[in-house]
mmCIF file of C-alpha atoms and ligand atoms in Angstrom:
data_model
loop_
_atom_site.group_PDB
_atom_site.id
_atom_site.type_symbol
_atom_site.label_atom_id
_atom_site.label_comp_id
_atom_site.label_asym_id
_atom_site.label_seq_id
_atom_site.Cartn_x
_atom_site.Cartn_y
_atom_site.Cartn_z
ATOM 1 C CA MET G 1 -9.128 -25.813 12.642
ATOM 2 C CA LYS G 2 -6.381 -23.929 14.394
ATOM 3 C CA ARG G 3 -6.033 -20.357 13.114
ATOM 4 C CA ARG G 4 -2.520 -19.506 12.182
ATOM 5 C CA PHE G 5 -3.127 -15.953 11.029
ATOM 6 C CA ARG G 6 -0.680 -13.408 12.258
ATOM 7 C CA SER G 7 -1.862 -9.931 12.997
ATOM 8 C CA THR G 8 -0.132 -6.752 14.063
ATOM 9 C CA ALA G 9 -1.246 -4.684 17.018
ATOM 10 C CA ALA G 10 -0.663 -0.959 16.552
ATOM 11 C CA GLY G 11 2.060 -0.936 19.196
ATOM 12 C CA GLN G 12 3.969 -3.700 17.454
ATOM 13 C CA HIS G 13 3.887 -2.168 14.001
ATOM 14 C CA ARG G 14 7.288 -2.155 12.354
ATOM 15 C CA PRO G 15 7.950 0.285 9.521
ATOM 16 C CA VAL G 16 9.183 -1.560 6.434
ATOM 17 C CA MET G 17 12.827 -1.013 5.406
ATOM 18 C CA LEU G 18 13.252 1.925 7.784
ATOM 19 C CA ALA G 19 17.058 1.831 7.786
ATOM 20 C CA GLU G 20 17.165 1.721 3.973
ATOM 21 C CA VAL G 21 14.641 4.579 3.689
ATOM 22 C CA LEU G 22 16.747 6.785 6.007
ATOM 23 C CA ASP G 23 19.896 5.829 4.142
ATOM 24 C CA VAL G 24 18.387 6.828 0.821
ATOM 25 C CA LEU G 25 16.469 9.944 1.877
ATOM 26 C CA ARG G 26 19.193 11.305 4.212
ATOM 27 C CA PRO G 27 16.789 13.624 6.060
ATOM 28 C CA ARG G 28 18.970 16.486 7.353
ATOM 29 C CA SER G 29 18.237 18.870 10.158
ATOM 30 C CA GLY G 30 16.037 21.681 8.783
ATOM 31 C CA ALA G 31 14.734 19.700 5.810
ATOM 32 C CA LEU G 32 11.153 19.620 4.517
ATOM 33 C CA VAL G 33 10.038 15.991 4.244
ATOM 34 C CA VAL G 34 6.771 14.487 3.042
ATOM 35 C CA ASP G 35 5.395 11.119 4.114
ATOM 36 C CA CYS G 36 2.665 10.363 1.538
ATOM 37 C CA THR G 37 1.384 7.293 3.394
ATOM 38 C CA LEU G 38 1.415 7.893 7.158
ATOM 39 C CA GLY G 39 -0.211 4.609 8.242
ATOM 40 C CA PHE G 40 0.831 4.188 11.881
ATOM 41 C CA GLY G 41 3.438 6.902 11.493
ATOM 42 C CA GLY G 42 6.358 4.521 11.856
ATOM 43 C CA HIS G 43 8.475 6.148 9.152
ATOM 44 C CA ALA G 44 7.068 9.615 9.873
ATOM 45 C CA GLU G 45 8.176 9.497 13.487
ATOM 46 C CA GLU G 46 11.787 8.849 12.580
ATOM 47 C CA LEU G 47 11.733 11.391 9.763
ATOM 48 C CA LEU G 48 10.416 14.085 12.114
ATOM 49 C CA ARG G 49 13.128 13.238 14.624
ATOM 50 C CA ARG G 50 15.824 13.555 11.945
ATOM 51 C CA VAL G 51 14.697 16.929 10.542
ATOM 52 C CA GLY G 52 14.790 18.402 14.062
ATOM 53 C CA PRO G 53 13.068 21.541 15.327
ATOM 54 C CA GLU G 54 14.138 23.587 12.274
ATOM 55 C CA GLY G 55 12.670 21.092 9.814
ATOM 56 C CA ARG G 56 9.119 20.192 8.898
ATOM 57 C CA LEU G 57 7.177 17.006 8.202
ATOM 58 C CA ILE G 58 4.093 16.976 5.996
ATOM 59 C CA GLY G 59 2.074 13.773 6.335
ATOM 60 C CA LEU G 60 -0.773 12.438 4.193
ATOM 61 C CA ASP G 61 -3.147 9.526 4.388
ATOM 62 C CA VAL G 62 -6.419 8.818 2.573
ATOM 63 C CA ASP G 63 -7.562 6.961 5.659
ATOM 64 C CA ARG G 64 -8.752 9.505 8.211
ATOM 65 C CA ASN G 65 -8.728 6.849 10.964
ATOM 66 C CA HIS G 66 -4.937 6.859 10.941
ATOM 67 C CA LEU G 67 -4.448 10.578 11.369
ATOM 68 C CA GLU G 68 -5.409 11.051 15.030
ATOM 69 C CA SER G 69 -3.197 8.313 16.430
ATOM 70 C CA VAL G 70 -0.290 9.510 14.320
ATOM 71 C CA ARG G 71 -0.845 13.086 15.525
ATOM 72 C CA GLU G 72 -0.482 11.966 19.157
ATOM 73 C CA LYS G 73 2.647 10.026 18.358
ATOM 74 C CA LEU G 74 4.298 12.899 16.505
ATOM 75 C CA GLN G 75 3.408 15.471 19.158
ATOM 76 C CA GLN G 76 5.755 13.612 21.506
ATOM 77 C CA ILE G 77 8.590 14.540 19.174
ATOM 78 C CA GLY G 78 7.747 18.116 18.243
ATOM 79 C CA PRO G 79 5.131 20.503 16.894
ATOM 80 C CA ASN G 80 6.709 21.076 13.477
ATOM 81 C CA PHE G 81 4.456 18.855 11.372
ATOM 82 C CA GLU G 82 1.157 19.055 9.541
ATOM 83 C CA LEU G 83 -1.189 16.199 8.703
ATOM 84 C CA HIS G 84 -3.619 16.070 5.802
ATOM 85 C CA HIS G 85 -6.480 13.733 5.026
ATOM 86 C CA ALA G 86 -5.530 13.576 1.376
ATOM 87 C CA ASN G 87 -4.653 11.367 -1.549
ATOM 88 C CA TYR G 88 -1.000 11.509 -2.554
ATOM 89 C CA ALA G 89 -2.098 11.988 -6.146
ATOM 90 C CA GLY G 90 -2.866 15.559 -4.997
ATOM 91 C CA ILE G 91 0.556 16.169 -3.398
ATOM 92 C CA GLU G 92 1.136 19.374 -5.381
ATOM 93 C CA ALA G 93 -1.933 21.058 -3.876
ATOM 94 C CA ILE G 94 -0.812 20.038 -0.385
ATOM 95 C CA LEU G 95 2.676 21.427 -0.945
ATOM 96 C CA ALA G 96 1.228 24.654 -2.376
ATOM 97 C CA GLY G 97 4.472 25.717 -3.992
ATOM 98 C CA ARG G 98 6.846 24.381 -1.324
ATOM 99 C CA ALA G 99 9.638 22.108 -2.578
ATOM 100 C CA ALA G 100 10.337 18.954 -0.578
ATOM 101 C CA ASP G 101 13.845 17.730 0.267
ATOM 102 C CA ALA G 102 12.585 14.183 0.728
ATOM 103 C CA ILE G 103 9.399 12.320 -0.169
ATOM 104 C CA LEU G 104 8.424 8.836 0.955
ATOM 105 C CA ALA G 105 5.541 6.654 -0.173
ATOM 106 C CA ASP G 106 5.152 3.229 1.451
ATOM 107 C CA LEU G 107 2.423 1.955 -0.851
ATOM 108 C CA GLY G 108 -0.535 -0.327 -0.222
ATOM 109 C CA VAL G 109 -2.553 -1.081 2.882
ATOM 110 C CA SER G 110 -1.640 -0.829 6.542
ATOM 111 C CA SER G 111 -1.925 -3.806 8.866
ATOM 112 C CA MET G 112 -4.481 -1.821 10.861
ATOM 113 C CA GLN G 113 -6.725 -1.724 7.791
ATOM 114 C CA ILE G 114 -6.237 -5.431 7.084
ATOM 115 C CA ASP G 115 -6.751 -6.462 10.690
ATOM 116 C CA ASP G 116 -9.972 -4.524 11.313
ATOM 117 C CA PRO G 117 -12.835 -6.823 10.240
ATOM 118 C CA GLN G 118 -15.167 -3.818 9.857
ATOM 119 C CA ARG G 119 -13.021 -2.467 7.017
ATOM 120 C CA GLY G 120 -13.574 -5.520 4.841
ATOM 121 C CA PHE G 121 -10.016 -5.920 3.526
ATOM 122 C CA SER G 122 -9.368 -9.461 4.679
ATOM 123 C CA TYR G 123 -10.667 -12.747 3.338
ATOM 124 C CA ALA G 124 -9.824 -14.186 6.738
ATOM 125 C CA ARG G 125 -11.920 -11.826 8.835
ATOM 126 C CA PRO G 126 -15.698 -11.815 8.450
ATOM 127 C CA GLY G 127 -17.056 -8.302 7.964
ATOM 128 C CA PRO G 128 -18.856 -5.987 5.563
ATOM 129 C CA LEU G 129 -17.398 -5.925 2.057
ATOM 130 C CA ASP G 130 -16.260 -2.296 2.158
ATOM 131 C CA MET G 131 -12.513 -2.231 1.312
ATOM 132 C CA ARG G 132 -12.334 1.542 0.764
ATOM 133 C CA MET G 133 -9.150 3.096 2.129
ATOM 134 C CA ASP G 134 -10.969 6.427 2.145
ATOM 135 C CA GLN G 135 -14.309 5.776 3.784
ATOM 136 C CA SER G 136 -15.428 9.356 3.218
ATOM 137 C CA ARG G 137 -16.074 8.839 -0.479
ATOM 138 C CA GLY G 138 -16.756 6.408 -3.298
ATOM 139 C CA ARG G 139 -18.552 3.108 -3.410
ATOM 140 C CA THR G 140 -17.751 0.001 -1.447
ATOM 141 C CA LEU G 141 -16.488 -3.234 -2.991
ATOM 142 C CA SER G 142 -19.971 -4.674 -2.538
ATOM 143 C CA GLY G 143 -21.282 -1.786 -4.673
ATOM 144 C CA LEU G 144 -18.586 -2.272 -7.310
ATOM 145 C CA LEU G 145 -19.304 -5.997 -7.578
ATOM 146 C CA SER G 146 -23.019 -5.347 -8.042
ATOM 147 C CA SER G 147 -22.457 -3.846 -11.464
ATOM 148 C CA ILE G 148 -18.962 -4.726 -12.745
ATOM 149 C CA ASP G 149 -18.757 -6.286 -16.180
ATOM 150 C CA GLU G 150 -17.494 -9.907 -16.146
ATOM 151 C CA GLU G 151 -14.717 -9.194 -18.617
ATOM 152 C CA GLU G 152 -13.460 -6.216 -16.641
ATOM 153 C CA LEU G 153 -13.526 -8.314 -13.485
ATOM 154 C CA GLN G 154 -11.581 -11.131 -15.109
ATOM 155 C CA GLN G 155 -8.982 -8.695 -16.411
ATOM 156 C CA ALA G 156 -8.575 -7.095 -12.973
ATOM 157 C CA LEU G 157 -8.100 -10.486 -11.290
ATOM 158 C CA ALA G 158 -5.501 -11.515 -13.859
ATOM 159 C CA GLU G 159 -3.577 -8.248 -14.014
ATOM 160 C CA LEU G 160 -3.815 -6.967 -10.444
ATOM 161 C CA GLY G 161 -3.843 -10.301 -8.654
ATOM 162 C CA ASP G 162 -1.844 -12.538 -11.047
ATOM 163 C CA GLU G 163 -4.756 -14.940 -10.608
ATOM 164 C CA PRO G 164 -4.357 -17.938 -12.947
ATOM 165 C CA GLN G 165 -8.032 -18.858 -12.526
ATOM 166 C CA ALA G 166 -9.336 -15.357 -13.257
ATOM 167 C CA ALA G 167 -11.990 -16.454 -15.783
ATOM 168 C CA LEU G 168 -13.430 -19.103 -13.481
ATOM 169 C CA ILE G 169 -13.556 -16.803 -10.476
ATOM 170 C CA ALA G 170 -15.024 -13.863 -12.436
ATOM 171 C CA ARG G 171 -17.788 -16.124 -13.737
ATOM 172 C CA ALA G 172 -18.574 -17.390 -10.231
ATOM 173 C CA ILE G 173 -18.684 -13.866 -8.759
ATOM 174 C CA VAL G 174 -21.010 -12.608 -11.498
ATOM 175 C CA ALA G 175 -23.282 -15.666 -11.154
ATOM 176 C CA ALA G 176 -23.484 -15.104 -7.384
ATOM 177 C CA ARG G 177 -24.160 -11.359 -7.558
ATOM 178 C CA ASP G 178 -26.931 -12.019 -10.094
ATOM 179 C CA GLN G 179 -28.639 -13.981 -7.302
ATOM 180 C CA GLY G 180 -28.254 -11.160 -4.751
ATOM 181 C CA ALA G 181 -25.717 -8.620 -3.434
ATOM 182 C CA ILE G 182 -22.373 -9.901 -2.136
ATOM 183 C CA GLU G 183 -22.237 -8.050 1.147
ATOM 184 C CA THR G 184 -19.597 -9.689 3.310
ATOM 185 C CA THR G 185 -15.962 -10.765 3.079
ATOM 186 C CA ALA G 186 -17.026 -14.277 4.071
ATOM 187 C CA GLN G 187 -19.469 -14.488 1.132
ATOM 188 C CA LEU G 188 -16.842 -13.392 -1.361
ATOM 189 C CA SER G 189 -14.242 -15.683 0.155
ATOM 190 C CA ASP G 190 -16.658 -18.648 -0.032
ATOM 191 C CA ILE G 191 -17.559 -17.929 -3.649
ATOM 192 C CA VAL G 192 -13.893 -18.025 -4.645
ATOM 193 C CA ARG G 193 -13.165 -21.078 -2.527
ATOM 194 C CA HIS G 194 -16.051 -23.039 -4.037
ATOM 195 C CA ALA G 195 -15.229 -21.931 -7.577
ATOM 196 C CA THR G 196 -11.617 -23.095 -7.285
ATOM 197 C CA GLY G 197 -12.464 -26.211 -5.301
ATOM 198 C CA GLN G 198 -9.436 -25.909 -3.011
ATOM 199 C CA SER G 199 -9.278 -26.946 0.598
ATOM 200 C CA GLY G 200 -7.009 -25.660 3.401
ATOM 201 C CA PRO G 201 -5.203 -25.178 5.665
ATOM 202 C CA TRP G 202 -3.890 -21.816 4.482
ATOM 203 C CA ARG G 203 -1.658 -19.200 5.968
ATOM 204 C CA LEU G 204 -2.249 -15.476 5.865
ATOM 205 C CA HIS G 205 1.300 -14.617 4.847
ATOM 206 C CA PRO G 206 2.573 -17.411 2.625
ATOM 207 C CA GLU G 207 6.082 -17.485 1.257
ATOM 208 C CA ARG G 208 6.250 -16.897 -2.458
ATOM 209 C CA GLY G 209 5.847 -20.162 -4.350
ATOM 210 C CA LYS G 210 4.596 -22.155 -1.361
ATOM 211 C CA TRP G 211 1.409 -24.155 -1.674
ATOM 212 C CA ASN G 212 -0.536 -22.644 1.134
ATOM 213 C CA ILE G 213 -1.835 -19.366 -0.266
ATOM 214 C CA HIS G 214 -5.549 -18.924 0.448
ATOM 215 C CA PRO G 215 -7.587 -19.328 -2.758
ATOM 216 C CA ALA G 216 -9.197 -15.895 -2.232
ATOM 217 C CA ALA G 217 -5.935 -14.041 -1.469
ATOM 218 C CA ARG G 218 -5.248 -12.960 -5.033
ATOM 219 C CA THR G 219 -8.875 -11.993 -5.619
ATOM 220 C CA PHE G 220 -8.936 -9.779 -2.520
ATOM 221 C CA GLN G 221 -5.646 -8.137 -3.492
ATOM 222 C CA ALA G 222 -6.800 -7.473 -7.057
ATOM 223 C CA LEU G 223 -10.146 -6.025 -5.990
ATOM 224 C CA ARG G 224 -8.512 -3.797 -3.377
ATOM 225 C CA ILE G 225 -6.175 -2.334 -5.991
ATOM 226 C CA LEU G 226 -9.057 -1.897 -8.449
ATOM 227 C CA LEU G 227 -11.526 -0.334 -5.996
ATOM 228 C CA ASN G 228 -8.993 2.116 -4.559
ATOM 229 C CA ARG G 229 -7.561 2.991 -7.998
ATOM 230 C CA GLU G 230 -4.120 2.290 -6.589
ATOM 231 C CA LEU G 231 -2.245 2.131 -9.892
ATOM 232 C CA ALA G 232 -3.896 5.300 -11.234
ATOM 233 C CA ASN G 233 -3.047 7.173 -8.026
ATOM 234 C CA LEU G 234 0.536 5.960 -8.168
ATOM 235 C CA ALA G 235 0.860 6.920 -11.845
ATOM 236 C CA GLN G 236 -0.374 10.427 -10.997
ATOM 237 C CA LEU G 237 2.065 10.693 -8.077
ATOM 238 C CA LEU G 238 4.930 9.650 -10.364
ATOM 239 C CA ARG G 239 3.907 12.319 -12.920
ATOM 240 C CA VAL G 240 3.933 15.179 -10.435
ATOM 241 C CA LEU G 241 6.823 14.086 -8.183
ATOM 242 C CA PRO G 242 9.481 16.100 -10.043
ATOM 243 C CA ASN G 243 7.445 19.296 -9.436
ATOM 244 C CA ALA G 244 7.186 18.479 -5.739
ATOM 245 C CA LEU G 245 10.928 17.945 -5.170
ATOM 246 C CA ALA G 246 13.631 20.546 -4.538
ATOM 247 C CA VAL G 247 16.760 20.283 -6.694
ATOM 248 C CA GLY G 248 18.846 17.548 -5.064
ATOM 249 C CA GLY G 249 15.755 16.319 -3.199
ATOM 250 C CA ARG G 250 15.124 12.592 -3.073
ATOM 251 C CA VAL G 251 12.115 10.334 -3.307
ATOM 252 C CA ALA G 252 11.836 6.759 -2.010
ATOM 253 C CA LEU G 253 8.966 4.491 -3.008
ATOM 254 C CA ILE G 254 8.225 1.091 -1.502
ATOM 255 C CA ALA G 255 6.063 -1.160 -3.688
ATOM 256 C CA PHE G 256 4.473 -4.462 -2.667
ATOM 257 C CA HIS G 257 3.042 -5.534 -5.988
ATOM 258 C CA SER G 258 4.727 -6.146 -9.339
ATOM 259 C CA GLY G 259 2.341 -3.758 -11.154
ATOM 260 C CA GLU G 260 3.301 -0.933 -8.792
ATOM 261 C CA ASP G 261 7.007 -1.661 -8.992
ATOM 262 C CA ARG G 262 6.900 -1.678 -12.796
ATOM 263 C CA LEU G 263 5.336 1.803 -12.839
ATOM 264 C CA VAL G 264 7.933 3.145 -10.405
ATOM 265 C CA LYS G 265 10.860 1.593 -12.290
ATOM 266 C CA LYS G 266 9.675 2.953 -15.633
ATOM 267 C CA ALA G 267 9.003 6.466 -14.326
ATOM 268 C CA PHE G 268 12.441 6.691 -12.686
ATOM 269 C CA GLN G 269 14.238 5.297 -15.760
ATOM 270 C CA GLU G 270 12.431 7.766 -17.999
ATOM 271 C CA GLY G 271 13.152 10.615 -15.571
ATOM 272 C CA LEU G 272 16.860 9.712 -15.574
ATOM 273 C CA ARG G 273 16.916 9.581 -19.367
ATOM 274 C CA GLN G 274 15.375 13.040 -19.550
ATOM 275 C CA ALA G 275 17.714 14.320 -16.790
ATOM 276 C CA ILE G 276 14.718 15.246 -14.627
ATOM 277 C CA TYR G 277 16.362 12.942 -12.136
ATOM 278 C CA ALA G 278 20.137 13.139 -11.647
ATOM 279 C CA LYS G 279 20.547 9.808 -9.857
ATOM 280 C CA GLY G 280 18.542 6.760 -8.985
ATOM 281 C CA SER G 281 18.671 3.141 -7.930
ATOM 282 C CA ASP G 282 19.655 0.742 -10.743
ATOM 283 C CA GLU G 283 18.271 -2.241 -8.900
ATOM 284 C CA CYS G 284 15.517 -2.204 -6.330
ATOM 285 C CA LEU G 285 16.520 -2.604 -2.699
ATOM 286 C CA ARG G 286 14.999 -5.518 -0.772
ATOM 287 C CA PRO G 287 14.485 -6.019 2.962
ATOM 288 C CA SER G 288 17.183 -7.929 4.792
ATOM 289 C CA PHE G 289 16.769 -11.625 5.463
ATOM 290 C CA GLN G 290 16.318 -10.729 9.110
ATOM 291 C CA GLU G 291 13.541 -8.209 8.431
ATOM 292 C CA ARG G 292 11.706 -10.619 6.142
ATOM 293 C CA GLY G 293 11.695 -13.172 8.939
ATOM 294 C CA ALA G 294 10.547 -10.714 11.605
ATOM 295 C CA ASN G 295 7.939 -8.796 9.597
ATOM 296 C CA PRO G 296 5.790 -10.720 7.100
ATOM 297 C CA ARG G 297 4.459 -7.497 5.539
ATOM 298 C CA SER G 298 7.993 -6.665 4.375
ATOM 299 C CA ARG G 299 8.466 -9.842 2.339
ATOM 300 C CA SER G 300 7.383 -8.524 -1.031
ATOM 301 C CA ALA G 301 8.743 -4.986 -0.521
ATOM 302 C CA LYS G 302 10.815 -3.343 -3.244
ATOM 303 C CA LEU G 303 12.334 0.051 -2.622
ATOM 304 C CA ARG G 304 13.418 2.388 -5.428
ATOM 305 C CA TRP G 305 14.712 5.942 -5.146
ATOM 306 C CA ALA G 306 15.611 8.893 -7.343
ATOM 307 C CA GLU G 307 17.231 12.321 -6.903
ATOM 308 C CA ARG G 308 15.863 15.453 -8.585
ATOM 309 C CA GLY G 309 18.305 16.969 -11.056
ATOM 310 C CA GLY G 310 19.067 20.707 -11.395
HETATM 311 N N1 SAH X 1 4.754 3.804 6.516
HETATM 312 C C1 SAH X 1 3.641 3.536 7.397
HETATM 313 C C2 SAH X 1 2.729 2.428 6.882
HETATM 314 C C3 SAH X 1 2.012 2.808 5.611
HETATM 315 S S1 SAH X 1 0.759 1.686 5.184
HETATM 316 C C4 SAH X 1 4.167 3.216 8.779
HETATM 317 O O1 SAH X 1 5.355 2.962 8.922
HETATM 318 O O2 SAH X 1 3.399 3.208 9.720
HETATM 319 C C5 SAH X 1 0.106 2.472 3.781
HETATM 320 C C6 SAH X 1 -0.821 3.645 4.085
HETATM 321 O O3 SAH X 1 -0.998 4.340 2.844
HETATM 322 C C7 SAH X 1 -2.212 3.267 4.548
HETATM 323 O O4 SAH X 1 -2.498 3.906 5.765
HETATM 324 C C8 SAH X 1 -3.136 3.778 3.449
HETATM 325 O O5 SAH X 1 -4.347 4.315 3.923
HETATM 326 C C9 SAH X 1 -2.298 4.863 2.812
HETATM 327 N N2 SAH X 1 -2.598 5.135 1.415
HETATM 328 C C10 SAH X 1 -2.837 4.235 0.431
HETATM 329 N N3 SAH X 1 -3.074 4.844 -0.735
HETATM 330 C C11 SAH X 1 -2.974 6.192 -0.495
HETATM 331 C C12 SAH X 1 -3.101 7.358 -1.311
HETATM 332 N N4 SAH X 1 -3.402 7.266 -2.603
HETATM 333 N N5 SAH X 1 -2.893 8.562 -0.741
HETATM 334 C C13 SAH X 1 -2.594 8.669 0.588
HETATM 335 N N6 SAH X 1 -2.475 7.596 1.405
HETATM 336 C C14 SAH X 1 -2.662 6.375 0.875
#
C-alpha cells in the first residue's frame, strides 16, 4: 500500500498562526516574553527578533531534545535569551518574580516528536511505546497500560480522544495486556484496528468529518494527553498565569483539542469577570484557509488571548 503520511523535517517546520500570535502579543522592543512551548523555536525566533537587544526571551520545553537545536537557532539572533528544561506548570518558579509582557503557549506535541519513531507517539511509525514528552521522568505508555484500570482507560479514550468505541477498545487493550506487555506502537495500533474491525487506507492528517481517520488515531491522542497529564498541566498554567504577567501584559494560547480549548475559554472568561484580565478574545481565532492548506498541523488550532488588568 502506498504510504500517504506527511511528515515535517525540522527545516520545514512552520509555526502555527505566527502572524496572529504577533498581532495579539505585540512584542515591543525591550519587552520580556515567555515562550512556554519552544518546540523548534519557530515562534521564539520571531519573538526574540521583535523584542530586540534590550528585550529578553525566556523559553521552556519539557522535551530536552528540543532545547539544543533551538539554542543554536536563537544565538543567530542575539544572546538575550534563556532556555529551561521545564514544565510550563512551573512558570512562576522560572520567572522568579519577573513579570512577563507577553506569554505564549502553543500546546500539544511537536512534529519532531510525532515523526521520530523512537519516541512512540505515532500509530503510523513502528517504535517503542514510550510517548513521554519528558523522557527524564515518569513511566512510559507501555508502563501505564500494564496497570491501568479498564474503566479509567475507557473514560480517557472517550473524554480525551472523543472515541465513540471507547468501551470496545478499552476491553481489547486490557485483554491484550493481560496476555503480555504492550511494548510497541505497532502492537497497540493492531489491537485497536482488530477491535474496531476497520480497514484502510487512512491518512495521517484527515480533514474533520472525513472517513479516512486511522482507527487508532483517537486512541493515541487520548493516551498521549493522559500519560503527559496535559490537561492538568494546562489547568495549572491557567491558574498561575495572572501572577506571571505584568499589568497590560498579554497571553496567547493555541489549543489543538476541544478539552484544552474549553479550559482556556473558561479561565479567560472567569478572569475577565473578576477583572483579573482587562481584555480578551470573545471568539477564538482560527488559522487562515491558506495556512490550513499549507500546514496540516494548524487545522485544528484555536487561538485565544487575554490582557492582564491593573
Ligand atoms: N511553537 C513551537 C512548536 C511547539 S510544539 C514552534 O513554533 O516551533 C509543542 C511543544 O510543547 C513540544 O515541544 C512539547 O514538548 C512542549 N510541551 C508540551 N507540554 C509542555 C509542558 N507542560 N511544559 C513545557 N513544554 C511542553
